[in-house]
Amino acid sequence: MTKKVLVTGGAGFIGSYLCEKLLDRQNMVICCDNFYTGNKKNLEKILDNKNFKLVNHDVIHPISFEIDEIYNFACPASPIHYQNDPVQTIKTCVNGAINMLDLAKKNNSKIIQASTSEIYGDPEVHPQRESYRGAVSIDGPRACYDEGKRCAETIFWDYRRQHNVDVKVIRIFNTYGPRMQKNDGRVVSNFVVQALTNKDLTVYGDGSQTRSFCFVNDLVEGIFLMMNKEKFPGPVNLGNPIEISMNDLANEIIQLVGSRSKIVYKDLPTDDPKQRCPDISIAQEKLGWQPKFDRIEGLKKTINYFESILKKEI
Ligand code: NAD
Ligand code: UDP
């Protein structure tokens, strides 16, 4: 059955893959984006598809469509971008959630929220399970995003309880892959671009902090399984549970690229989480999902992508 699906943040890194996959599955797709960090280039494969519509709109303002499903992905995800205009980030999280939930309520449609591992803050529990309530700074520079996303989750659960909206919540852990912006500021794109251009890799702090990186194709698979899973609202962690320190990641990327780059150490940003790793047992059990791409495979694809982007610029 053809569905009408709204993807907010559809011109972004993850959102563009969602739009493509939804079109592949014969849906009509409306992508709603204000291009704050999104890029029309991400949509070049689908811009001419007759089932695709691009709407330039900021989700902090209400909008009306007839729609069967909503993927609420609008929000800058990179610390440098979400901290650039923190008030706008909070509005995107909170007003965006309310506007999209009102739309879901009006249309009686399913809605999935792109929540994040950041709702666990700088976690004291490792790995992070969905039942962990988090250790989040309320007033630090990351709070506009972390607390914004926490508040958005709260609003989702309240619309479920109060208005019976069919909500779903996924907590996405660090995801990377082709189509990240060159200037995105997140660690994988920074290190890959630095290595490819033989510039020093900028490790923040002493580089002992860890993250667990999920390749985008795996994530998108998990998102679809979740959207189509009956009677399971979540929250569910989606991420790759293989953990690595930023020092090891930097060395791995230098080696994979065959780069002459060295590592330089820069100040650790305030409230930078020391460790992060998802417990994905709920995703495994409820969705039958687990990541398939190992990091080396994913990094090679990402390196190839940035290599081609950089070549085009010469
Ligand atoms: P991204 O920055 O590439 O994409 C975000 C998209 O949202 C962009 O196209 C941007 O222009 C758009 N946007 C931002 N504010 C908007 C607004 N007010 N109105 C309309 N559009 C707006 O980031 P991404 O990595 O693709 O992340 C997508 C979603 O997934 C975000 O909600 C993010 O919080 C969540 N997430 C991502 C990760 C990750 O590792 N990539 C991890 C956790 C959560
Ligand atoms: N980081 C780094 N060098 C960079 C960019 C990021 O060492 O050029 C570190 C950052 O301090 C954090 C980790 O890499 O510890 C992941 O950062 P990112 O911004 O990708 O994601 P997040 O902090 O939101 O998990």
Short mmCIF file of C-alpha atoms and ligand atoms in Angstrom, two decimals:
data_model
loop_
_atom_site.label_atom_id
_atom_site.label_comp_id
_atom_site.label_asym_id
_atom_site.label_seq_id
_atom_site.Cartn_x
_atom_site.Cartn_y
_atom_site.Cartn_z
CA MET A 1 0.00 0.00 0.00
CA THR A 2 1.36 3.43 -0.91
CA LYS A 3 1.77 5.60 2.15
CA LYS A 4 2.35 9.33 2.44
CA VAL A 5 5.39 9.82 4.61
CA LEU A 6 6.86 13.00 6.05
CA VAL A 7 10.59 13.11 6.84
CA THR A 8 11.66 16.18 8.79
CA GLY A 9 15.38 16.85 8.44
CA GLY A 10 15.22 14.81 5.22
CA ALA A 11 18.00 16.83 3.54
CA GLY A 12 20.44 15.87 6.30
CA PHE A 13 22.86 12.98 6.55
CA ILE A 14 20.52 10.27 7.94
CA GLY A 15 17.28 11.81 6.66
CA SER A 16 18.38 11.65 3.02
CA TYR A 17 18.88 7.87 3.26
CA LEU A 18 15.43 7.54 4.82
CA CYS A 19 13.83 9.50 1.97
CA GLU A 20 15.57 7.30 -0.63
CA LYS A 21 14.60 4.06 1.05
CA LEU A 22 10.98 5.17 1.50
CA LEU A 23 10.76 6.01 -2.21
CA ASP A 24 12.32 2.63 -3.09
CA ARG A 25 9.45 1.08 -1.16
CA GLN A 26 6.89 2.91 -3.34
CA ASN A 27 5.87 5.54 -0.81
CA MET A 28 5.14 9.21 -1.46
CA VAL A 29 7.68 11.23 0.49
CA ILE A 30 7.58 14.82 1.70
CA CYS A 31 10.93 16.08 2.95
CA CYS A 32 10.67 19.09 5.21
CA ASP A 33 13.94 20.87 5.97
CA ASN A 34 15.23 24.39 6.67
CA PHE A 35 18.72 23.55 5.31
CA TYR A 36 20.47 24.59 8.51
CA THR A 37 22.88 21.66 8.17
CA GLY A 38 21.14 19.87 5.31
CA ASN A 39 22.18 19.99 1.68
CA LYS A 40 20.24 19.60 -1.58
CA LYS A 41 23.16 17.53 -2.89
CA ASN A 42 22.14 14.77 -0.46
CA LEU A 43 18.88 14.54 -2.39
CA GLU A 44 20.26 14.65 -5.93
CA LYS A 45 19.25 11.02 -6.66
CA ILE A 46 15.61 11.70 -5.79
CA LEU A 47 14.89 15.37 -6.48
CA ASP A 48 13.22 14.51 -9.81
CA ASN A 49 11.25 11.55 -8.49
CA LYS A 50 7.55 12.28 -9.03
CA ASN A 51 6.74 10.79 -5.63
CA PHE A 52 9.11 13.17 -3.85
CA LYS A 53 8.33 16.66 -2.63
CA LEU A 54 10.79 19.02 -0.97
CA VAL A 55 9.41 21.69 1.35
CA ASN A 56 11.65 24.39 2.80
CA HIS A 57 10.23 24.79 6.27
CA ASP A 58 11.43 25.26 9.84
CA VAL A 59 9.74 22.74 12.16
CA ILE A 60 9.62 25.26 15.00
CA HIS A 61 6.53 26.55 13.14
CA PRO A 62 3.40 24.44 12.61
CA ILE A 63 2.69 22.98 9.18
CA SER A 64 -0.15 20.90 7.78
CA PHE A 65 -0.10 17.86 5.47
CA GLU A 66 -2.20 14.78 4.94
CA ILE A 67 0.17 12.12 6.07
CA ASP A 68 0.32 8.46 7.23
CA GLU A 69 3.74 8.38 8.90
CA ILE A 70 6.26 10.88 10.25
CA TYR A 71 10.01 10.47 10.76
CA ASN A 72 11.02 13.39 13.01
CA PHE A 73 14.73 13.84 12.26
CA ALA A 74 15.04 17.63 11.99
CA CYS A 75 17.78 18.84 14.33
CA PRO A 76 21.47 19.62 13.93
CA ALA A 77 23.40 16.67 15.41
CA SER A 78 27.00 17.89 15.47
CA PRO A 79 28.06 19.71 18.68
CA ILE A 80 29.53 22.70 16.78
CA HIS A 81 26.30 23.18 14.84
CA TYR A 82 23.81 22.62 17.66
CA GLN A 83 25.84 24.94 19.92
CA ASN A 84 26.04 27.65 17.28
CA ASP A 85 22.45 28.78 17.98
CA PRO A 86 21.42 26.95 21.17
CA VAL A 87 18.03 28.65 21.48
CA GLN A 88 17.13 27.56 17.96
CA THR A 89 18.31 24.02 18.86
CA ILE A 90 15.99 23.87 21.89
CA LYS A 91 13.11 25.23 19.79
CA THR A 92 13.80 22.65 17.10
CA CYS A 93 13.73 19.83 19.66
CA VAL A 94 10.74 21.03 21.67
CA ASN A 95 8.52 23.08 19.31
CA GLY A 96 9.44 20.69 16.49
CA ALA A 97 8.27 17.71 18.57
CA ILE A 98 5.00 19.45 19.51
CA ASN A 99 4.28 20.53 15.94
CA MET A 100 4.97 17.07 14.51
CA LEU A 101 2.99 15.33 17.27
CA ASP A 102 0.03 17.66 16.62
CA LEU A 103 0.27 16.71 12.97
CA ALA A 104 0.38 13.00 13.86
CA LYS A 105 -2.62 13.45 16.15
CA LYS A 106 -4.63 15.26 13.46
CA ASN A 107 -3.84 12.59 10.85
CA ASN A 108 -3.95 9.62 13.19
CA SER A 109 -0.48 8.73 11.91
CA LYS A 110 2.51 6.90 13.35
CA ILE A 111 5.46 9.06 14.35
CA ILE A 112 9.05 8.11 15.16
CA GLN A 113 11.40 10.39 17.08
CA ALA A 114 15.14 10.51 16.41
CA SER A 115 16.32 10.65 19.98
CA THR A 116 19.94 10.18 20.92
CA SER A 117 22.50 8.58 23.21
CA GLU A 118 23.12 12.15 24.43
CA ILE A 119 20.05 11.78 26.66
CA TYR A 120 22.34 9.58 28.84
CA GLY A 121 24.75 12.56 29.18
CA ASP A 122 28.19 11.66 30.56
CA PRO A 123 27.05 8.22 31.70
CA GLU A 124 27.99 6.57 35.00
CA VAL A 125 26.55 3.28 33.75
CA HIS A 126 28.32 1.34 31.04
CA PRO A 127 27.16 0.16 28.54
CA GLN A 128 24.01 2.26 28.47
CA ARG A 129 20.68 0.46 28.73
CA GLU A 130 17.37 2.10 27.95
CA SER A 131 16.40 1.95 31.65
CA TYR A 132 19.36 4.21 32.62
CA ARG A 133 18.13 7.72 33.40
CA GLY A 134 21.32 9.53 32.50
CA ALA A 135 23.73 12.10 33.95
CA VAL A 136 23.09 15.26 31.97
CA SER A 137 24.29 18.79 32.59
CA ILE A 138 21.30 21.12 32.78
CA ASP A 139 23.25 24.32 32.07
CA GLY A 140 26.33 23.33 30.04
CA PRO A 141 26.91 24.03 26.34
CA ARG A 142 25.58 20.61 25.30
CA ALA A 143 22.36 20.99 27.30
CA CYS A 144 20.44 22.73 24.48
CA TYR A 145 20.67 19.44 22.56
CA ASP A 146 20.75 16.86 25.37
CA GLU A 147 17.95 18.42 27.43
CA GLY A 148 16.09 19.42 24.26
CA LYS A 149 16.06 15.80 23.12
CA ARG A 150 15.11 14.60 26.63
CA CYS A 151 12.20 17.05 26.69
CA ALA A 152 11.17 15.90 23.20
CA GLU A 153 11.02 12.30 24.47
CA THR A 154 8.88 13.43 27.41
CA ILE A 155 6.51 15.19 25.02
CA PHE A 156 6.30 12.04 22.88
CA TRP A 157 5.31 9.91 25.89
CA ASP A 158 2.77 12.53 27.00
CA TYR A 159 1.09 12.60 23.56
CA ARG A 160 0.90 8.81 23.76
CA ARG A 161 -0.68 8.85 27.24
CA GLN A 162 -2.87 11.93 26.79
CA HIS A 163 -3.84 11.76 23.11
CA ASN A 164 -3.24 8.12 22.23
CA VAL A 165 -0.77 9.03 19.46
CA ASP A 166 1.10 6.02 18.03
CA VAL A 167 4.62 7.16 18.95
CA LYS A 168 7.98 5.46 18.64
CA VAL A 169 11.33 6.54 20.09
CA ILE A 170 14.78 5.44 18.95
CA ARG A 171 17.98 6.48 20.71
CA ILE A 172 20.65 6.75 18.05
CA PHE A 173 24.33 6.33 19.01
CA ASN A 174 27.17 7.89 16.96
CA THR A 175 26.46 7.16 13.32
CA TYR A 176 28.75 7.93 10.38
CA GLY A 177 29.07 7.34 6.66
CA PRO A 178 28.98 8.94 3.22
CA ARG A 179 27.01 12.22 3.00
CA MET A 180 28.24 13.69 6.26
CA GLN A 181 29.19 17.27 5.45
CA LYS A 182 32.90 17.96 5.10
CA ASN A 183 32.58 20.71 7.73
CA ASP A 184 30.16 18.74 9.91
CA GLY A 185 32.57 18.89 12.85
CA ARG A 186 31.93 15.36 14.12
CA VAL A 187 34.90 13.16 14.73
CA VAL A 188 34.75 10.71 11.82
CA SER A 189 34.33 13.34 9.12
CA ASN A 190 36.96 15.57 10.76
CA PHE A 191 39.57 12.78 10.99
CA VAL A 192 38.89 11.42 7.50
CA VAL A 193 39.12 14.84 5.83
CA GLN A 194 42.24 15.71 7.85
CA ALA A 195 43.90 12.40 6.95
CA LEU A 196 43.05 12.72 3.26
CA THR A 197 44.54 16.20 3.13
CA ASN A 198 47.62 15.19 5.20
CA LYS A 199 46.69 17.69 7.93
CA ASP A 200 47.11 16.96 11.63
CA LEU A 201 44.28 14.99 13.17
CA THR A 202 42.74 17.02 16.00
CA VAL A 203 42.19 14.74 18.99
CA TYR A 204 40.32 16.55 21.79
CA GLY A 205 41.49 15.96 25.36
CA ASP A 206 43.90 13.05 25.86
CA GLY A 207 42.00 10.92 23.35
CA SER A 208 41.11 8.23 25.89
CA GLN A 209 37.37 8.97 25.66
CA THR A 210 35.40 6.33 23.79
CA ARG A 211 32.52 6.19 21.33
CA SER A 212 30.85 3.33 19.46
CA PHE A 213 30.32 4.01 15.75
CA CYS A 214 27.46 2.66 13.66
CA PHE A 215 27.57 2.70 9.86
CA VAL A 216 24.60 4.57 8.41
CA ASN A 217 23.20 1.63 6.37
CA ASP A 218 22.88 -0.43 9.54
CA LEU A 219 21.15 2.41 11.36
CA VAL A 220 18.62 2.99 8.56
CA GLU A 221 17.75 -0.73 8.59
CA GLY A 222 17.07 -0.50 12.34
CA ILE A 223 14.93 2.61 11.93
CA PHE A 224 12.68 0.85 9.38
CA LEU A 225 12.35 -2.26 11.53
CA MET A 226 11.30 -0.06 14.43
CA MET A 227 8.77 1.98 12.43
CA ASN A 228 7.14 -1.22 11.19
CA LYS A 229 7.17 -3.12 14.47
CA GLU A 230 3.64 -3.36 15.88
CA LYS A 231 2.96 -2.62 19.55
CA PHE A 232 6.49 -1.59 20.44
CA PRO A 233 6.92 2.14 21.12
CA GLY A 234 10.45 1.85 22.54
CA PRO A 235 12.59 3.57 23.60
CA VAL A 236 15.21 1.46 21.89
CA ASN A 237 18.95 2.00 21.51
CA LEU A 238 20.25 1.77 17.93
CA GLY A 239 24.01 1.72 17.62
CA ASN A 240 27.06 -0.43 17.19
CA PRO A 241 28.32 -1.80 20.52
CA ILE A 242 31.99 -1.99 19.46
CA GLU A 243 33.75 0.73 21.42
CA ILE A 244 36.95 2.59 20.49
CA SER A 245 39.00 5.44 21.97
CA MET A 246 39.54 8.59 19.91
CA ASN A 247 43.31 7.91 19.92
CA ASP A 248 42.75 4.47 18.39
CA LEU A 249 40.22 5.85 15.91
CA ALA A 250 42.69 8.53 14.79
CA ASN A 251 45.45 5.95 14.25
CA GLU A 252 43.07 3.59 12.46
CA ILE A 253 42.00 6.31 10.01
CA ILE A 254 45.61 7.47 9.38
CA GLN A 255 46.51 3.86 8.58
CA LEU A 256 43.48 3.20 6.35
CA VAL A 257 44.09 6.37 4.36
CA GLY A 258 47.86 5.78 4.24
CA SER A 259 48.24 9.37 5.34
CA ARG A 260 51.31 11.35 6.43
CA SER A 261 49.19 13.12 9.06
CA LYS A 262 50.21 13.29 12.71
CA ILE A 263 47.99 13.63 15.77
CA VAL A 264 47.71 16.93 17.65
CA TYR A 265 45.91 17.33 20.94
CA LYS A 266 43.37 20.13 21.51
CA ASP A 267 41.27 21.13 24.52
CA LEU A 268 38.51 18.72 25.48
CA PRO A 269 35.13 20.44 24.99
CA THR A 270 33.10 21.05 28.18
CA ASP A 271 30.95 18.09 29.27
CA ASP A 272 32.37 15.81 26.57
CA PRO A 273 31.20 12.30 27.61
CA LYS A 274 34.08 10.02 28.68
CA GLN A 275 32.61 6.80 27.36
CA ARG A 276 29.66 5.69 25.33
CA CYS A 277 28.49 2.29 24.25
CA PRO A 278 24.96 1.01 23.60
CA ASP A 279 23.45 -2.06 25.15
CA ILE A 280 21.44 -3.28 22.16
CA SER A 281 19.80 -6.33 23.70
CA ILE A 282 16.31 -4.81 23.35
CA ALA A 283 16.89 -4.04 19.65
CA GLN A 284 18.17 -7.59 19.14
CA GLU A 285 15.25 -9.16 20.95
CA LYS A 286 12.36 -6.97 19.75
CA LEU A 287 13.53 -6.06 16.25
CA GLY A 288 15.94 -8.88 15.44
CA TRP A 289 18.40 -6.09 14.60
CA GLN A 290 22.12 -5.79 15.00
CA PRO A 291 24.75 -3.97 12.97
CA LYS A 292 26.34 -5.89 10.07
CA PHE A 293 29.08 -3.51 8.92
CA ASP A 294 32.31 -3.63 10.83
CA ARG A 295 34.11 -0.36 11.41
CA ILE A 296 36.91 -0.93 8.90
CA GLU A 297 34.40 -1.66 6.13
CA GLY A 298 32.32 1.41 7.04
CA LEU A 299 35.37 3.65 7.33
CA LYS A 300 36.66 2.53 3.91
CA LYS A 301 33.33 3.50 2.32
CA THR A 302 33.40 6.84 4.13
CA ILE A 303 37.01 7.51 3.08
CA ASN A 304 36.13 6.73 -0.57
CA TYR A 305 33.20 9.14 -0.36
CA PHE A 306 35.26 12.03 1.01
CA GLU A 307 38.05 11.28 -1.46
CA SER A 308 35.61 11.76 -4.34
CA ILE A 309 34.18 14.93 -2.78
CA LEU A 310 37.64 16.43 -2.30
CA LYS A 311 38.71 15.48 -5.86
CA LYS A 312 35.70 17.33 -7.30
CA GLU A 313 36.84 20.47 -5.48
CA ILE A 314 40.30 20.55 -7.05
P1 NAD B 1 22.23 16.45 10.09
O1 NAD B 1 22.66 17.72 10.73
O2 NAD B 1 22.98 15.95 8.91
O3 NAD B 1 20.70 16.50 9.68
C1 NAD B 1 19.74 17.28 10.35
C2 NAD B 1 18.79 17.85 9.32
O4 NAD B 1 17.75 18.60 10.03
C3 NAD B 1 19.47 18.85 8.37
O5 NAD B 1 19.05 18.61 7.06
C4 NAD B 1 18.98 20.22 8.88
O6 NAD B 1 18.98 21.19 7.87
C5 NAD B 1 17.60 19.87 9.38
N1 NAD B 1 17.09 20.81 10.39
C6 NAD B 1 17.74 21.28 11.48
N2 NAD B 1 16.93 22.11 12.17
C7 NAD B 1 15.75 22.17 11.50
C8 NAD B 1 14.54 22.87 11.70
N3 NAD B 1 14.34 23.67 12.76
N4 NAD B 1 13.54 22.71 10.79
C9 NAD B 1 13.71 21.89 9.71
N5 NAD B 1 14.84 21.21 9.47
C10 NAD B 1 15.85 21.35 10.36
O7 NAD B 1 22.24 15.36 11.27
P2 NAD B 1 22.02 13.78 11.21
O8 NAD B 1 23.25 13.15 11.70
O9 NAD B 1 21.43 13.37 9.91
O10 NAD B 1 20.93 13.62 12.35
C11 NAD B 1 19.56 13.48 12.06
C12 NAD B 1 18.78 13.26 13.33
O11 NAD B 1 19.28 12.09 14.01
C13 NAD B 1 18.86 14.42 14.32
O12 NAD B 1 17.60 14.59 14.93
C14 NAD B 1 19.87 13.94 15.33
O13 NAD B 1 19.65 14.52 16.60
C15 NAD B 1 19.63 12.44 15.34
N6 NAD B 1 20.83 11.72 15.77
C16 NAD B 1 21.90 11.55 14.94
C17 NAD B 1 23.03 10.90 15.39
C18 NAD B 1 24.24 10.67 14.52
O14 NAD B 1 25.23 10.13 15.01
N7 NAD B 1 24.24 10.99 13.25
C19 NAD B 1 23.08 10.42 16.70
C20 NAD B 1 21.99 10.63 17.52
C21 NAD B 1 20.86 11.26 17.04
N1 UDP B 2 36.52 14.70 18.73
C1 UDP B 2 37.89 14.76 18.53
N2 UDP B 2 38.33 15.45 17.45
C2 UDP B 2 37.50 16.05 16.56
C3 UDP B 2 36.11 15.96 16.76
C4 UDP B 2 35.66 15.28 17.88
O1 UDP B 2 38.69 14.21 19.30
O2 UDP B 2 38.00 16.66 15.58
C5 UDP B 2 36.04 13.90 19.89
C6 UDP B 2 35.02 14.60 20.77
O3 UDP B 2 35.65 15.38 21.76
C7 UDP B 2 34.27 13.41 21.35
C8 UDP B 2 34.32 12.37 20.23
O4 UDP B 2 35.38 12.76 19.36
O5 UDP B 2 34.95 12.92 22.47
C9 UDP B 2 33.04 12.29 19.41
O6 UDP B 2 32.70 13.59 19.01
P1 UDP B 2 31.50 13.91 18.02
O7 UDP B 2 31.37 15.40 17.95
O8 UDP B 2 31.67 13.16 16.76
O9 UDP B 2 30.23 13.27 18.73
P2 UDP B 2 29.64 13.33 20.21
O10 UDP B 2 30.60 14.04 21.12
O11 UDP B 2 28.36 14.07 20.09
O12 UDP B 2 29.51 11.92 20.60
#
